[in-house]
Amino acid sequence: MNLHLIVEVLPLLIEGMLLTAQLTVISVAIGLLIAVPFALLRTSPWPVFSHAILLYTFVFRGTPLLVQLFLIYYGAGQVEWIRSSVAWSILREPYWCALITFSLNNAAYTTEILRGGIRAVPLGEIEAAKALGMSYALRIRRIVLPVGFRLALPAYANEVVLMLKASSLASTITLMELTGTGRKIVAQTFSPYEVFISAALIYLGFTFVIVHFFGQLERHMAKHQRRIDPSNNSRSRPSAAEKMSASQELAS
């Protein structure tokens, strides 16, 4: 193994990682904005909205992300009215095609994750909010979404990590993100082992940051659930002086 080559290609790969981070962060942010109203509609009692969102999530979760990327990047150019519209100025660029595909795919998975969290909200909390006179919108804002998101946070963190790794597919449509940059360097150096080890280390570092961030966020959102440990409660365990005085009283 050429350790010198690993150190040498790291700056080049970090440049590609900036594009990977950009695609991941923006697609996750857009996906979350889409998923929140979709998750509420998915759990609504109106079948028209619920079934429509179910169809959307089923299509994007049931087909490979690479196929979706190819359909948007290569397929949009085959539709005449798209090529003659303003949308073609966006869809002809690989960056925007990748961002649209990743956002829609992430939104589909996030919708189902949030739906599970919303369904898991204790019914007693919702009934208590109704008893306090909260409106539907206020219950959603103060009870359903905060509690549902906290319950869905571990699964959502996994989805963000999966989105990070899935962003490597952008290299198939000529984007020079981390994996694309690595393949370019391999073509120049003929050293795939060292180059992709360096890329894997960068992916691991980025994954560690994501996992640590969501771990801190989960602990922050669950801090109100912490209870005082009885073993650390001074009132629950008598002191040595109290034990001695109690034994003297019993002896007398």
C-alpha positions as a printed Julia matrix, in Angstrom:
252×3 Matrix{Float64}:
   0.0    0.0     0.0
   1.29   3.43   -0.97
   0.65   5.59    2.09
   2.17   8.6     0.39
  -0.45   8.39   -2.37
  -3.26   8.22    0.21
  -2.06  11.44    1.82
  -1.52  13.05   -1.58
  -5.04  12.42   -2.92
  -6.86  13.43    0.27
  -7.04  17.18   -0.62
  -8.45  16.34   -4.05
 -11.05  14.01   -2.56
 -12.03  16.6     0.05
 -12.86  18.98   -2.82
 -15.22  16.34   -4.17
 -16.61  15.84   -0.67
 -17.79  19.45   -0.65
 -20.13  18.68   -3.53
 -21.24  15.47   -1.8
 -22.01  17.42    1.37
 -23.88  20.06   -0.61
 -26.04  17.5    -2.41
 -26.75  15.64    0.83
 -27.61  18.64    2.99
 -29.8   20.39    0.41
 -31.66  17.24   -0.65
 -32.3   16.27    2.99
 -33.56  19.79    3.78
 -35.89  19.88    0.77
 -37.0   16.31    1.46
 -37.92  17.21    5.04
 -39.91  20.26    3.9
 -41.86  18.05    1.51
 -42.24  15.17    3.95
 -43.82  17.08    6.85
 -47.08  18.04    5.06
 -47.06  14.72    3.18
 -46.8   12.77    6.45
 -49.75  14.72    7.87
 -51.78  13.99    4.75
 -50.66  10.35    4.88
 -52.12  10.03    8.38
 -55.24  12.06    7.6
 -58.68  10.39    7.64
 -59.33  11.5     4.03
 -58.59   8.57    1.69
 -58.08  10.8    -1.37
 -55.03  12.49    0.14
 -53.78   9.44    2.02
 -53.88   7.16   -1.04
 -52.26   9.79   -3.27
 -49.3   10.15   -0.89
 -49.13   6.37   -0.53
 -48.81   6.04   -4.32
 -45.99   8.61   -4.36
 -44.04   6.91   -1.56
 -44.63   3.46   -3.06
 -43.2    4.5    -6.44
 -40.08   6.18   -5.06
 -39.41   3.55   -2.39
 -40.15   0.65   -4.72
 -37.79   1.61   -7.55
 -33.98   1.96   -7.45
 -32.61   5.44   -6.96
 -30.29   4.95   -9.94
 -33.27   4.26  -12.22
 -35.01   7.39  -10.94
 -31.85   9.41  -11.58
 -31.57   8.12  -15.15
 -35.26   8.75  -15.84
 -34.98  12.4   -14.8
 -31.56  13.05  -16.37
 -31.96  11.14  -19.64
 -35.74  10.82  -19.86
 -36.66  14.5   -19.49
 -34.91  15.29  -22.75
 -37.12  12.82  -24.6
 -40.3   14.77  -23.79
 -40.91  17.51  -26.34
 -42.94  19.87  -24.15
 -40.25  19.77  -21.45
 -37.52  20.67  -23.94
 -39.57  23.62  -25.17
 -40.41  24.87  -21.66
 -38.52  26.87  -19.06
 -37.97  23.67  -17.07
 -35.45  22.46  -19.67
 -32.93  25.08  -18.53
 -32.9   23.23  -15.18
 -33.35  19.62  -16.25
 -30.51  19.73  -18.76
 -28.02  20.32  -15.94
 -26.8   17.18  -14.14
 -26.54  18.99  -10.8
 -30.2   19.96  -10.72
 -31.29  16.54  -11.95
 -29.38  14.88   -9.13
 -30.72  17.34   -6.56
 -34.34  16.88   -7.69
 -34.03  13.09   -7.7
 -32.37  12.9    -4.29
 -34.89  15.31   -2.77
 -37.93  13.42   -4.06
 -36.48  10.07   -3.03
 -35.55  11.31    0.43
 -38.98  12.9     0.84
 -40.67   9.57    0.13
 -38.69   7.72    2.79
 -38.95  10.58    5.28
 -42.71  10.73    4.79
 -43.11   7.12    5.88
 -40.67   7.59    8.77
 -42.6   10.61   10.06
 -45.89   8.79    9.51
 -44.69   6.06   11.85
 -43.65   8.66   14.42
 -46.99  10.45   14.21
 -48.89   7.18   14.56
 -46.84   6.4    17.68
 -47.82   9.62   19.49
 -49.7    8.54   22.65
 -53.42   9.07   22.23
 -53.65  10.37   25.78
 -51.5   13.39   24.94
 -53.73  14.27   22.0
 -56.86  13.87   24.11
 -55.34  16.05   26.81
 -54.62  18.75   24.22
 -58.22  18.56   23.05
 -59.41  18.86   26.66
 -57.34  22.04   27.0
 -59.17  23.5    24.02
 -56.3   23.4    21.53
 -57.28  23.7    17.89
 -56.21  21.1    15.32
 -53.38  23.29   14.0
 -52.15  24.02   17.51
 -52.2   20.32   18.44
 -50.18  19.52   15.33
 -47.64  22.24   16.07
 -47.2   21.69   19.8
 -47.96  18.0    20.35
 -48.09  15.8    17.25
 -45.08  17.02   15.26
 -42.62  17.5    18.19
 -43.44  14.13   19.78
 -43.69  12.33   16.43
 -40.36  13.71   15.21
 -38.66  12.76   18.48
 -39.93   9.19   18.17
 -38.9    9.0    14.5
 -35.48  10.61   15.02
 -33.36   7.38   15.15
 -34.89   6.1    11.9
 -34.54   9.53   10.3
 -30.85   9.66   11.25
 -30.33   6.37    9.42
 -32.1    7.8     6.37
 -29.75  10.8     6.33
 -26.73   8.46    6.43
 -28.22   6.41    3.6
 -28.75   9.6     1.61
 -25.09  10.48    2.1
 -24.01   7.14    0.66
 -26.6    7.29   -2.13
 -25.19  10.63   -3.26
 -22.32   8.66   -4.81
 -24.72   7.81   -7.66
 -24.36  11.4    -8.87
 -21.06  10.33  -10.4
 -23.01   8.32  -13.0
 -24.27  11.56  -14.55
 -20.86  13.24  -14.77
 -20.88  15.03  -11.41
 -17.46  15.1    -9.77
 -18.5   14.5    -6.17
 -16.41  12.3    -3.87
 -16.89   9.02   -5.72
 -16.64  10.67   -9.13
 -13.43  12.42   -8.13
 -12.06   9.12   -6.83
 -12.81   7.36  -10.13
 -11.08  10.17  -12.03
  -7.97   9.88   -9.86
  -7.96   6.09  -10.29
  -7.99   6.54  -14.07
  -4.91   8.75  -13.73
  -2.92   6.81  -11.14
  -4.11   3.2   -11.67
  -4.22   2.83   -7.88
  -7.82   2.04   -6.94
  -6.91   0.52   -3.58
  -5.31   3.61   -2.07
  -7.75   6.08   -3.64
 -10.91   4.34   -2.53
  -9.49   3.71    0.95
  -9.05   7.49    1.22
 -12.6    8.04   -0.06
 -13.95   5.51    2.45
 -12.18   7.29    5.31
 -13.79  10.59    4.3
 -17.22   8.96    4.08
 -16.67   7.45    7.54
 -15.71  10.83    8.96
 -18.79  12.5     7.5
 -20.99   9.66    8.79
 -19.52  10.07   12.27
 -20.44  13.77   12.22
 -24.03  12.98   11.19
 -24.45  10.26   13.81
 -22.96  12.46   16.53
 -25.2   15.38   15.58
 -28.39  13.32   15.69
 -27.28  11.65   18.92
 -26.91  15.06   20.56
 -30.24  16.18   19.1
 -31.99  13.06   20.39
 -30.6   13.54   23.9
 -31.62  17.2    23.84
 -35.19  16.4    22.77
 -35.51  13.66   25.39
 -34.02  15.56   28.33
 -37.48  16.15   29.84
 -37.9   12.39   30.18
 -34.95  12.0    32.53
 -35.87  10.89   36.03
 -33.9   11.15   39.26
 -32.19   7.87   39.98
 -33.38   6.62   43.42
 -29.87   5.37   44.16
 -28.6    8.94   43.85
 -31.41  10.48   45.89
 -30.13  11.43   49.33
 -33.65  11.36   50.79
 -34.21   7.77   49.8
 -31.05   6.49   51.57
 -30.37   7.41   55.21
 -27.0    8.77   56.12
 -24.54   7.06   58.47
 -25.48   9.42   61.34
 -29.15   8.63   60.91
 -28.41   4.9    60.95
 -26.36   5.26   64.18
 -29.06   7.28   65.95
 -31.73   4.8    64.89
 -29.7    1.86   66.23
 -29.14   3.66   69.56
 -32.89   4.25   69.91
 -33.57   0.58   69.26
 -30.93  -0.46   71.83
 -32.43   1.77   74.53
